[in-house]
Short mmCIF file of C-alpha atoms and ligand atoms in Angstrom, two decimals:
data_model
loop_
_atom_site.label_atom_id
_atom_site.label_comp_id
_atom_site.label_asym_id
_atom_site.label_seq_id
_atom_site.Cartn_x
_atom_site.Cartn_y
_atom_site.Cartn_z
CA MET D 27 19.47 5.41 21.75
CA HIS D 28 16.12 7.29 20.55
CA THR D 29 17.49 6.85 16.98
CA LEU D 30 17.57 2.95 16.92
CA SER D 31 14.98 0.98 15.56
CA ILE D 32 13.05 -1.58 17.96
CA ARG D 33 14.85 -4.34 16.02
CA GLN D 34 18.20 -2.52 16.96
CA LEU D 35 17.09 -1.99 20.48
CA SER D 36 16.18 -5.63 21.04
CA GLU D 37 19.36 -6.61 19.61
CA GLY D 38 21.35 -4.21 21.90
CA LEU D 39 19.61 -5.55 24.97
CA ARG D 40 20.17 -9.05 23.96
CA ALA D 41 23.84 -8.07 23.55
CA ARG D 42 23.89 -6.29 26.98
CA LYS D 43 25.03 -3.24 25.26
CA PHE D 44 22.50 -1.55 27.23
CA SER D 45 20.30 -2.82 30.08
CA ALA D 46 16.25 -2.05 29.95
CA ARG D 47 16.84 0.13 32.92
CA GLU D 48 19.21 2.27 31.08
CA LEU D 49 17.19 2.26 28.04
CA THR D 50 13.96 3.38 30.02
CA GLN D 51 15.90 6.05 32.01
CA HIS D 52 17.24 7.51 28.62
CA PHE D 53 13.48 7.93 27.49
CA LEU D 54 12.08 9.10 30.80
CA LYS D 55 15.06 11.74 30.86
CA ARG D 56 13.85 13.02 27.34
CA ILE D 57 10.06 13.10 28.26
CA GLU D 58 11.31 15.26 31.31
CA GLN D 59 13.46 17.44 28.95
CA HIS D 60 11.03 17.83 26.21
CA ASP D 61 7.38 17.09 27.01
CA LYS D 62 6.71 20.63 28.55
CA LYS D 63 6.99 21.94 24.96
CA LEU D 64 4.67 19.18 23.36
CA ASN D 65 2.13 18.20 26.12
CA SER D 66 2.13 14.79 24.71
CA PHE D 67 1.61 12.86 27.91
CA ILE D 68 -1.12 13.01 30.36
CA THR D 69 0.48 10.70 32.56
CA VAL D 70 4.15 9.61 32.85
CA THR D 71 4.47 6.10 34.87
CA ALA D 72 8.44 6.75 35.78
CA GLU D 73 8.22 4.48 38.86
CA ARG D 74 6.40 1.46 37.11
CA ALA D 75 8.50 1.78 34.00
CA LEU D 76 11.75 1.17 36.15
CA THR D 77 10.13 -1.68 38.00
CA GLN D 78 8.89 -3.25 34.76
CA ALA D 79 12.50 -2.57 33.20
CA ASP D 80 14.25 -4.55 36.12
CA ALA D 81 11.71 -7.27 35.63
CA ALA D 82 12.73 -7.33 31.87
CA ASP D 83 16.52 -7.22 32.47
CA ALA D 84 15.84 -10.36 34.89
CA ARG D 85 14.35 -12.22 31.91
CA LEU D 86 16.84 -10.84 29.19
CA ALA D 87 19.48 -12.46 31.80
CA LYS D 88 17.91 -15.73 31.35
CA GLY D 89 18.19 -15.59 27.66
CA GLU D 90 14.62 -14.50 26.79
CA GLY D 91 13.97 -11.97 23.96
CA GLY D 92 14.24 -11.84 20.43
CA PRO D 93 11.96 -11.53 17.19
CA LEU D 94 10.71 -14.89 17.49
CA THR D 95 9.76 -15.34 20.95
CA ALA D 96 9.78 -12.02 22.82
CA PRO D 97 10.18 -9.31 20.40
CA LEU D 98 9.39 -6.27 22.96
CA LEU D 99 11.08 -7.67 26.08
CA GLY D 100 12.41 -4.46 27.78
CA ILE D 101 11.43 -2.22 25.00
CA PRO D 102 9.81 1.22 26.42
CA LEU D 103 6.33 2.02 24.61
CA ALA D 104 3.71 4.88 25.37
CA GLN D 105 -0.01 4.01 25.55
CA LYS D 106 -2.67 6.27 24.35
CA ASP D 107 -4.69 7.24 27.31
CA ILE D 108 -7.70 5.37 25.87
CA PHE D 109 -6.44 1.81 27.04
CA CYS D 110 -7.46 0.88 30.62
CA THR D 111 -4.36 0.29 32.45
CA ARG D 112 -4.71 -1.36 36.01
CA GLY D 113 -3.55 1.10 38.74
CA VAL D 114 -3.12 3.96 36.51
CA LYS D 115 -5.29 6.94 35.54
CA THR D 116 -7.13 6.03 32.31
CA SER D 117 -8.70 9.55 31.30
CA CYS D 118 -9.42 9.12 27.59
CA GLY D 119 -8.47 12.90 27.31
CA SER D 120 -11.48 13.85 29.29
CA LYS D 121 -12.30 15.71 32.40
CA MET D 122 -15.31 13.20 32.78
CA LEU D 123 -12.46 10.44 33.76
CA ASP D 124 -10.09 12.71 35.41
CA THR D 125 -10.03 10.61 38.52
CA PHE D 126 -10.70 7.28 37.10
CA VAL D 127 -8.09 4.80 37.85
CA ALA D 128 -8.80 1.63 35.88
CA PRO D 129 -9.38 -1.60 37.85
CA TYR D 130 -8.06 -3.76 35.15
CA ASP D 131 -5.84 -3.94 31.90
CA ALA D 132 -7.05 -3.59 28.34
CA THR D 133 -6.09 -6.81 26.36
CA VAL D 134 -3.64 -4.67 24.51
CA VAL D 135 -1.86 -3.71 27.63
CA ARG D 136 -2.03 -6.79 29.12
CA ARG D 137 -0.31 -8.32 25.96
CA LEU D 138 2.27 -5.79 25.63
CA HIS D 139 3.35 -4.91 29.15
CA ARG D 140 2.45 -8.15 31.11
CA ASP D 141 2.92 -10.92 28.73
CA ALA D 142 5.36 -9.58 26.31
CA GLY D 143 7.48 -7.49 28.87
CA ALA D 144 7.63 -4.15 27.20
CA VAL D 145 8.13 -1.17 29.46
CA LEU D 146 5.05 1.31 30.25
CA LEU D 147 6.47 5.08 29.92
CA GLY D 148 3.27 6.54 30.34
CA LYS D 149 -0.33 7.34 28.75
CA CYS D 150 -0.67 9.72 25.86
CA ASN D 151 -2.73 12.88 25.28
CA MET D 152 -5.48 12.83 22.78
CA ASP D 153 -8.62 14.45 21.75
CA GLU D 154 -11.36 13.73 24.42
CA PHE D 155 -12.95 10.12 23.73
CA ALA D 156 -10.90 10.11 20.36
CA MET D 157 -13.25 12.89 18.90
CA GLY D 158 -11.16 15.10 16.88
CA SER D 159 -8.49 15.47 14.26
CA SER D 160 -6.23 17.80 16.04
CA SER D 161 -5.84 16.72 19.72
CA GLU D 162 -7.03 20.10 20.44
CA THR D 163 -10.51 18.79 22.03
CA SER D 164 -8.36 17.33 24.85
CA GLY D 165 -9.37 18.08 28.37
CA TYR D 166 -5.58 18.38 29.26
CA GLY D 167 -4.76 21.01 26.75
CA PRO D 168 -3.60 20.61 23.24
CA VAL D 169 -0.65 18.69 22.12
CA LYS D 170 2.02 20.36 19.71
CA ASN D 171 3.75 19.02 16.62
CA PRO D 172 7.60 18.43 17.09
CA TRP D 173 7.97 19.79 13.67
CA ASP D 174 6.57 22.98 14.40
CA LEU D 175 5.33 24.06 17.82
CA THR D 176 2.61 26.25 16.39
CA ARG D 177 0.92 23.43 14.58
CA VAL D 178 -1.45 20.49 15.35
CA PRO D 179 0.12 16.93 15.43
CA GLY D 180 -3.05 15.61 14.08
CA GLY D 181 -5.67 13.55 16.10
CA SER D 182 -7.11 11.92 17.78
CA SER D 183 -3.88 10.04 18.57
CA GLY D 184 -1.66 13.34 18.66
CA GLY D 185 0.13 12.64 21.93
CA SER D 186 1.00 9.22 20.57
CA ALA D 187 2.24 10.70 17.37
CA ALA D 188 3.97 13.79 18.93
CA CYS D 189 6.16 11.84 21.46
CA VAL D 190 7.20 9.14 19.09
CA ALA D 191 8.21 11.96 16.59
CA ALA D 192 10.23 13.82 19.14
CA GLY D 193 12.11 10.54 20.27
CA LEU D 194 10.36 10.51 23.74
CA ALA D 195 9.48 6.83 22.99
CA PRO D 196 10.39 4.26 20.54
CA ALA D 197 6.54 3.71 19.33
CA ALA D 198 3.01 4.10 20.88
CA THR D 199 -0.37 2.42 20.45
CA ALA D 200 -3.16 4.61 19.05
CA THR D 201 -6.52 3.93 18.03
CA ASP D 202 -8.60 4.88 14.64
CA THR D 203 -12.23 5.18 14.34
CA GLY D 204 -12.06 7.39 11.41
CA GLY D 205 -8.20 8.07 10.74
CA SER D 206 -6.83 8.72 14.41
CA VAL D 207 -3.80 6.43 13.83
CA ARG D 208 -3.16 7.38 10.32
CA GLN D 209 -3.72 11.06 10.29
CA PRO D 210 -1.27 12.18 13.20
CA ALA D 211 1.27 9.79 11.72
CA ALA D 212 1.09 11.63 8.56
CA LEU D 213 1.21 15.01 10.18
CA THR D 214 4.23 14.03 12.17
CA GLY D 215 6.39 12.18 9.60
CA LEU D 216 5.70 8.68 10.95
CA THR D 217 4.43 5.28 10.16
CA GLY D 218 1.01 4.30 11.27
CA ILE D 219 -1.22 0.99 10.79
CA LYS D 220 -4.66 0.49 11.71
CA PRO D 221 -5.42 -3.08 11.16
CA THR D 222 -8.34 -4.99 10.01
CA TYR D 223 -11.75 -4.50 12.26
CA GLY D 224 -11.47 -7.26 14.71
CA ARG D 225 -7.64 -7.99 14.21
CA VAL D 226 -6.74 -6.17 17.63
CA SER D 227 -9.00 -6.65 20.61
CA ARG D 228 -11.03 -3.72 21.70
CA TYR D 229 -11.38 -4.95 25.29
CA GLY D 230 -10.48 -2.16 27.70
CA MET D 231 -10.24 0.40 25.04
CA VAL D 232 -12.64 3.07 26.01
CA ALA D 233 -15.51 2.91 23.31
CA PHE D 234 -16.42 5.77 20.84
CA ALA D 235 -18.00 4.06 17.93
CA SER D 236 -17.74 0.51 18.26
CA SER D 237 -18.19 -0.66 14.86
CA LEU D 238 -15.31 1.38 13.67
CA ASP D 239 -12.89 1.48 16.41
CA GLN D 240 -9.75 -0.48 16.05
CA ALA D 241 -6.56 -0.12 17.68
CA GLY D 242 -3.07 0.16 15.92
CA VAL D 243 0.32 1.67 16.33
CA ILE D 244 2.24 4.66 15.69
CA ALA D 245 6.06 4.11 14.94
CA ARG D 246 8.99 5.43 13.37
CA SER D 247 9.06 2.81 10.49
CA ALA D 248 6.97 -0.18 9.04
CA GLU D 249 9.51 -2.48 10.56
CA ASP D 250 9.00 -1.09 14.13
CA ALA D 251 5.03 -0.94 13.57
CA ALA D 252 5.38 -4.72 12.57
CA TRP D 253 7.28 -5.55 15.71
CA VAL D 254 4.67 -3.91 17.80
CA LEU D 255 1.54 -5.01 15.93
CA GLN D 256 2.76 -8.59 15.96
CA VAL D 257 2.46 -8.90 19.70
CA MET D 258 -0.68 -6.66 20.05
CA ALA D 259 -2.97 -8.49 17.50
CA GLY D 260 -4.65 -11.89 17.97
CA PHE D 261 -7.95 -13.34 18.77
CA ASP D 262 -9.59 -12.48 22.27
CA PRO D 263 -12.50 -14.26 23.88
CA LEU D 264 -13.03 -10.95 25.87
CA ASP D 265 -14.03 -8.98 22.55
CA SER D 266 -16.86 -10.42 20.83
CA THR D 267 -15.95 -8.79 17.57
CA SER D 268 -12.17 -10.28 17.80
CA VAL D 269 -11.51 -12.66 14.96
CA ASP D 270 -10.68 -16.04 15.62
CA ARG D 271 -7.92 -16.46 13.02
CA PRO D 272 -4.04 -16.81 13.38
CA VAL D 273 -1.99 -13.94 13.15
CA ASP D 274 0.54 -13.84 10.10
CA ASN D 275 4.33 -13.60 10.52
CA TRP D 276 4.50 -9.87 9.82
CA ILE D 277 8.13 -9.51 10.82
CA GLY D 278 8.99 -12.18 8.74
CA SER D 279 7.27 -11.04 5.71
CA LEU D 280 8.89 -7.66 5.61
CA ASP D 281 11.71 -8.49 3.42
CA ARG D 282 9.53 -9.81 0.37
CA PRO D 283 10.28 -7.78 -2.88
CA ILE D 284 7.35 -6.23 -4.13
CA GLU D 285 7.91 -7.03 -7.71
CA GLY D 286 4.60 -7.46 -9.53
CA LEU D 287 2.62 -5.36 -6.97
CA LYS D 288 -0.44 -4.03 -8.38
CA ILE D 289 -1.37 -0.48 -7.20
CA GLY D 290 -4.52 1.11 -7.65
CA LEU D 291 -4.79 5.06 -7.64
CA PRO D 292 -8.38 6.06 -6.84
CA LYS D 293 -9.28 8.95 -8.90
CA GLU D 294 -11.54 10.37 -6.24
CA TYR D 295 -8.32 10.57 -3.96
CA PHE D 296 -6.63 12.73 -6.39
CA ALA D 297 -9.30 15.17 -7.40
CA GLU D 298 -9.31 18.83 -6.14
CA GLY D 299 -9.14 19.26 -2.64
CA LEU D 300 -5.38 17.92 -2.33
CA ALA D 301 -3.00 20.37 -1.93
CA ALA D 302 -0.22 20.71 -4.56
CA GLY D 303 2.66 20.17 -2.45
CA PRO D 304 1.73 16.92 -1.01
CA ARG D 305 0.37 15.79 -4.39
CA ARG D 306 3.84 15.94 -5.90
CA CYS D 307 5.34 14.17 -2.91
CA ILE D 308 2.77 11.30 -3.41
CA GLU D 309 3.44 11.22 -7.23
CA ALA D 310 7.10 10.88 -6.58
CA ALA D 311 6.43 8.14 -4.01
CA VAL D 312 4.38 6.11 -6.71
CA ALA D 313 7.48 6.55 -9.24
CA GLU D 314 9.68 5.07 -6.58
CA LEU D 315 7.23 2.05 -6.00
CA LYS D 316 7.27 1.57 -9.93
CA LYS D 317 11.11 1.40 -9.87
CA LEU D 318 10.81 -1.39 -7.21
CA GLY D 319 8.62 -3.27 -9.54
CA ALA D 320 5.02 -2.30 -8.86
CA THR D 321 2.32 -1.54 -11.51
CA VAL D 322 0.11 1.40 -11.04
CA ARG D 323 -3.50 1.69 -12.67
CA GLU D 324 -6.10 4.18 -12.15
CA ILE D 325 -9.16 2.76 -10.19
CA SER D 326 -12.61 4.50 -8.92
CA LEU D 327 -14.01 4.42 -5.50
CA PRO D 328 -17.38 6.17 -6.70
CA HIS D 329 -18.89 6.51 -3.26
CA SER D 330 -16.06 7.59 -1.38
CA PRO D 331 -17.15 11.20 -1.27
CA LEU D 332 -20.11 10.02 0.68
CA SER D 333 -17.95 8.78 3.45
CA VAL D 334 -17.72 11.91 5.52
CA PRO D 335 -21.40 12.39 5.75
CA THR D 336 -21.84 8.55 6.36
CA TYR D 337 -19.34 8.63 9.16
CA TYR D 338 -20.86 11.63 10.67
CA VAL D 339 -24.15 9.87 11.36
CA VAL D 340 -22.85 6.25 12.29
CA ALA D 341 -20.02 7.47 14.58
CA PRO D 342 -21.98 9.83 16.62
CA ALA D 343 -25.04 7.43 16.86
CA GLU D 344 -22.69 4.73 18.36
CA ALA D 345 -20.91 7.45 20.46
CA SER D 346 -24.30 8.69 22.07
CA SER D 347 -25.01 5.17 23.04
CA ASN D 348 -21.52 4.41 24.30
CA LEU D 349 -21.23 7.64 26.33
CA ALA D 350 -24.70 7.02 28.17
CA ARG D 351 -22.80 5.42 30.85
CA TYR D 352 -20.94 8.35 32.04
CA ASP D 353 -23.94 9.57 34.11
CA GLY D 354 -22.19 10.72 37.43
CA VAL D 355 -23.60 7.80 39.26
CA ARG D 356 -21.78 4.75 38.50
CA TYR D 357 -18.76 6.23 37.51
CA GLY D 358 -17.18 9.50 35.87
CA HIS D 359 -17.34 13.17 37.27
CA ARG D 360 -20.03 13.89 39.49
CA ALA D 361 -21.14 17.30 40.11
CA ALA D 362 -21.45 18.57 43.89
CA ASP D 363 -24.32 20.09 45.66
CA VAL D 364 -27.14 18.87 43.58
CA GLN D 365 -30.83 18.85 44.51
CA THR D 366 -32.23 16.42 42.14
CA LEU D 367 -31.52 13.37 40.07
CA GLU D 368 -32.22 15.29 36.59
CA GLU D 369 -29.92 18.02 37.86
CA LEU D 370 -26.97 15.47 38.82
CA TYR D 371 -27.22 13.96 35.27
CA LYS D 372 -27.29 17.39 33.47
CA ARG D 373 -24.57 18.90 35.54
CA SER D 374 -22.20 15.84 35.72
CA ARG D 375 -22.35 15.43 31.90
CA GLY D 376 -22.25 19.36 31.35
CA GLU D 377 -19.39 19.65 33.38
CA GLY D 378 -17.47 16.55 32.58
CA PHE D 379 -17.61 16.53 28.76
CA GLY D 380 -16.15 19.02 26.66
CA ALA D 381 -18.10 20.86 23.75
CA GLU D 382 -17.15 18.46 20.85
CA VAL D 383 -18.17 15.45 22.66
CA GLN D 384 -21.68 17.29 23.64
CA ARG D 385 -21.98 18.20 19.98
CA ARG D 386 -21.45 14.38 18.98
CA ILE D 387 -23.87 13.09 21.50
CA MET D 388 -26.64 15.47 20.57
CA MET D 389 -25.68 14.68 16.92
CA GLY D 390 -26.21 10.69 17.66
CA THR D 391 -29.09 11.20 19.60
CA TYR D 392 -30.83 13.11 17.02
CA VAL D 393 -30.09 10.64 14.28
CA LEU D 394 -31.28 7.76 16.43
CA SER D 395 -34.31 9.32 17.70
CA HIS D 396 -38.00 8.20 16.58
CA GLY D 397 -39.04 9.76 13.08
CA TYR D 398 -35.35 10.23 12.12
CA TYR D 399 -33.89 6.67 12.37
CA ASP D 400 -34.73 5.71 8.79
CA ALA D 401 -33.92 9.04 7.14
CA TYR D 402 -30.40 9.06 8.72
CA TYR D 403 -29.21 6.01 10.50
CA LEU D 404 -30.63 3.33 8.30
CA LYS D 405 -29.70 5.14 5.23
CA ALA D 406 -26.14 5.77 6.48
CA GLN D 407 -25.75 1.86 7.05
CA LYS D 408 -26.86 1.33 3.45
CA VAL D 409 -24.35 3.80 1.98
CA ARG D 410 -21.73 1.92 4.33
CA LYS D 411 -22.33 -0.99 2.66
CA LEU D 412 -21.80 0.56 -0.95
CA ILE D 413 -18.44 2.12 0.33
CA TYR D 414 -17.63 -1.58 1.13
CA GLU D 415 -18.62 -2.81 -2.01
CA ASP D 416 -16.50 -0.15 -3.81
CA PHE D 417 -13.31 -1.78 -2.01
CA ARG D 418 -14.42 -5.44 -2.42
CA ARG D 419 -14.49 -4.67 -6.25
CA ALA D 420 -11.24 -2.56 -6.29
CA PHE D 421 -9.40 -5.77 -4.71
CA GLU D 422 -10.60 -7.75 -7.39
CA THR D 423 -7.86 -6.20 -9.53
CA VAL D 424 -5.64 -4.36 -7.44
CA ASP D 425 -3.50 -5.67 -4.42
CA VAL D 426 -3.36 -2.53 -2.48
CA VAL D 427 -4.96 1.20 -3.05
CA LEU D 428 -2.72 4.20 -2.73
CA GLY D 429 -3.74 7.72 -2.01
CA PRO D 430 -2.81 10.62 0.23
CA THR D 431 -3.53 10.44 4.17
CA ALA D 432 -4.56 14.07 4.59
CA THR D 433 -5.40 16.94 2.29
CA ASP D 434 -2.36 19.04 3.36
CA VAL D 435 0.40 19.14 5.98
CA ALA D 436 -0.41 19.97 9.57
CA PHE D 437 -2.30 23.12 10.04
CA LYS D 438 -1.73 25.84 12.75
CA LEU D 439 -3.12 25.60 16.54
CA GLY D 440 -6.69 27.16 16.53
CA ALA D 441 -7.19 27.05 12.65
CA LYS D 442 -10.15 24.93 12.72
CA THR D 443 -11.17 24.96 16.13
CA ASP D 444 -14.25 27.08 15.27
CA ASP D 445 -15.22 25.25 12.42
CA PRO D 446 -16.44 21.66 12.90
CA VAL D 447 -17.13 20.97 9.40
CA ALA D 448 -13.52 22.24 8.40
CA MET D 449 -12.33 19.80 11.19
CA TYR D 450 -14.44 16.78 10.11
CA LEU D 451 -12.84 17.11 6.51
CA ASN D 452 -9.65 16.38 7.62
CA ASP D 453 -10.34 12.65 7.60
CA ILE D 454 -12.00 12.69 4.13
CA TYR D 455 -9.31 9.97 2.85
CA THR D 456 -9.02 7.86 5.99
CA ILE D 457 -12.85 7.23 6.83
CA ALA D 458 -13.64 4.91 4.07
CA ALA D 459 -11.19 2.32 5.54
CA ASN D 460 -12.96 2.33 8.87
CA LEU D 461 -16.42 2.18 7.36
CA ALA D 462 -15.42 -0.89 5.04
CA GLY D 463 -13.41 -2.52 8.04
CA ILE D 464 -10.12 -2.82 5.80
CA PRO D 465 -6.40 -2.17 7.03
CA ALA D 466 -4.75 0.89 6.18
CA LEU D 467 -1.13 2.32 6.81
CA SER D 468 0.31 5.78 6.40
CA LEU D 469 3.96 6.27 5.95
CA PRO D 470 5.97 9.57 5.17
CA CYS D 471 6.70 10.15 1.67
CA GLY D 472 8.42 13.85 1.46
CA PHE D 473 8.26 17.31 3.08
CA VAL D 474 6.51 20.54 2.14
CA GLU D 475 8.22 23.49 3.72
CA GLY D 476 9.62 21.46 6.52
CA LEU D 477 6.49 19.77 7.19
CA PRO D 478 6.09 15.80 6.63
CA VAL D 479 3.58 14.44 4.21
CA GLY D 480 1.77 11.14 4.43
CA LEU D 481 1.07 8.57 1.95
CA GLN D 482 -1.86 5.97 2.55
CA LEU D 483 -1.98 2.30 1.61
CA MET D 484 -5.20 0.50 1.92
CA GLY D 485 -5.50 -3.46 1.80
CA ASN D 486 -7.89 -6.21 1.52
CA PHE D 487 -9.18 -7.72 4.80
CA PHE D 488 -6.43 -9.37 6.90
CA ASP D 489 -3.77 -8.08 4.39
CA GLU D 490 -1.98 -5.93 7.07
CA GLY D 491 1.34 -7.96 6.29
CA ARG D 492 1.16 -6.69 2.45
CA LEU D 493 0.99 -2.98 3.54
CA LEU D 494 3.76 -3.43 5.95
CA ASN D 495 5.97 -5.11 3.55
CA VAL D 496 5.35 -2.44 0.57
CA ALA D 497 6.06 0.30 3.10
CA HIS D 498 9.15 -1.46 4.53
CA GLN D 499 10.29 -1.91 0.83
CA TYR D 500 9.72 1.65 0.04
CA GLN D 501 11.68 2.65 3.29
CA ARG D 502 14.39 0.61 2.37
CA VAL D 503 15.10 3.19 -0.75
CA THR D 504 14.08 6.31 1.15
CA ASP D 505 14.96 8.22 4.29
CA TRP D 506 11.86 10.28 4.99
CA HIS D 507 11.03 8.18 7.90
CA ALA D 508 14.57 8.46 9.74
CA ARG D 509 14.46 12.17 9.98
CA LEU D 510 14.07 13.78 13.44
CA PRO D 511 12.49 17.31 13.91
CA GLY D 512 15.65 19.77 14.45
CA ALA D 513 14.57 20.88 18.03
CA PHE D 514 14.49 17.39 19.22
CA THR D 515 17.46 15.30 17.73
N1 LIG G 622 -11.18 12.85 13.13
C1 LIG G 622 -12.42 11.69 13.40
C2 LIG G 622 -13.47 12.27 14.35
O1 LIG G 622 -13.24 13.21 14.94
C3 LIG G 622 -11.77 10.48 13.89
C4 LIG G 622 -11.44 10.32 15.19
C5 LIG G 622 -10.67 8.86 15.30
O2 LIG G 622 -10.52 8.08 14.11
N2 LIG G 622 -10.81 8.64 16.45
O3 LIG G 622 -14.20 11.47 14.71
#
């Protein structure tokens, strides 16, 4: 059952080939068998999952379900542990929130599990507060890559990626502030989409950098991703940055031919820095898309080399403000045996936050401080506008922008933990889409020495339907996405 697509699972449920309970039990068993090797879950919600599965079976018995009305009814999913889930521990990968049980559901959780009837398998491991590119900053130990257990699965949504790649869940939610949906998807051979900023509600999603954070999906194919995103997306009055605009029928537009599609290849994305193996895979994928009728031209995104430094001013600045709420007073870890209020703040935050989170808070506080604000924060906002303008110009002549997702395949655990800048450079190809607010998708396009390579497609605002369509058409003629790592078949 773990090799079937979500569409096939939904058809199987409706035809009573298997029940939602049997399907849920299958995935819970796989989690139990395999997750010790991967550490992809922080919490497994087995009991709740079976209750939800029974409720789904009752609805299925009444004839509910199917792509048009209830595509995810009875489908098991995993949630990144950044989404508040009522009655369930929501740690955001941090010891700061180790004892936090969310009193309400994030809109994403409500839509998927309460309204649509998807079954919650558990909450996925992640970099602490989504800060990282390898899932090694988690307060719950690192996640391993199912393709090679000595390597990272990417991050920050490494748990979401690892559990889906190993067939422990059909799909998982993830979030992307600078690449955290796409880079882990790339490093584990999956399809991940970060929609347009504002497309999916951020209500109940623990905030990292609010002007960049966006929820997305990591799945085994573009089709599966479309099925999940279709339910997650849409206006939410509880999120002031949510966009009040109808959601297109993404599932329905997957089958459109891509004849005449105009693809732009930014020369900055194919400069030095991209490893030779992945480059060859991406070039072969471009040739495949041409065979499907696409045309290709070189474009330039001249400010893209500035995206990493810009992001590392904007994101920490917003993070330092968002994380001020964890003070040991209102909620979060509270240090024991303190004498003064100052000591309470210092010790609670010092004990609760890991090194990377503390580094970001210090960077962010610095760039926002009096005397440095204009030099750093204001300047970064100006460069951000230029990066946005690059894309605006590009989409006047092309439909999608294509490039690599990551510079190379998955690296070894520990290889970059002592070098924050090397870690930050992981996201050199993904960050620009967050700064501009546009949708972007990563899909598998080959293997280098047994490790998956990701290809990135970026689209114009609200054009996620086209990204899913192009990826689906490519996946109809290739099978990179259909492979399962040997140890998890
Ligand atoms: N790796 C980037 C960071 O550490 C992006 C993380 C993310 O998208 N959440 O900030």
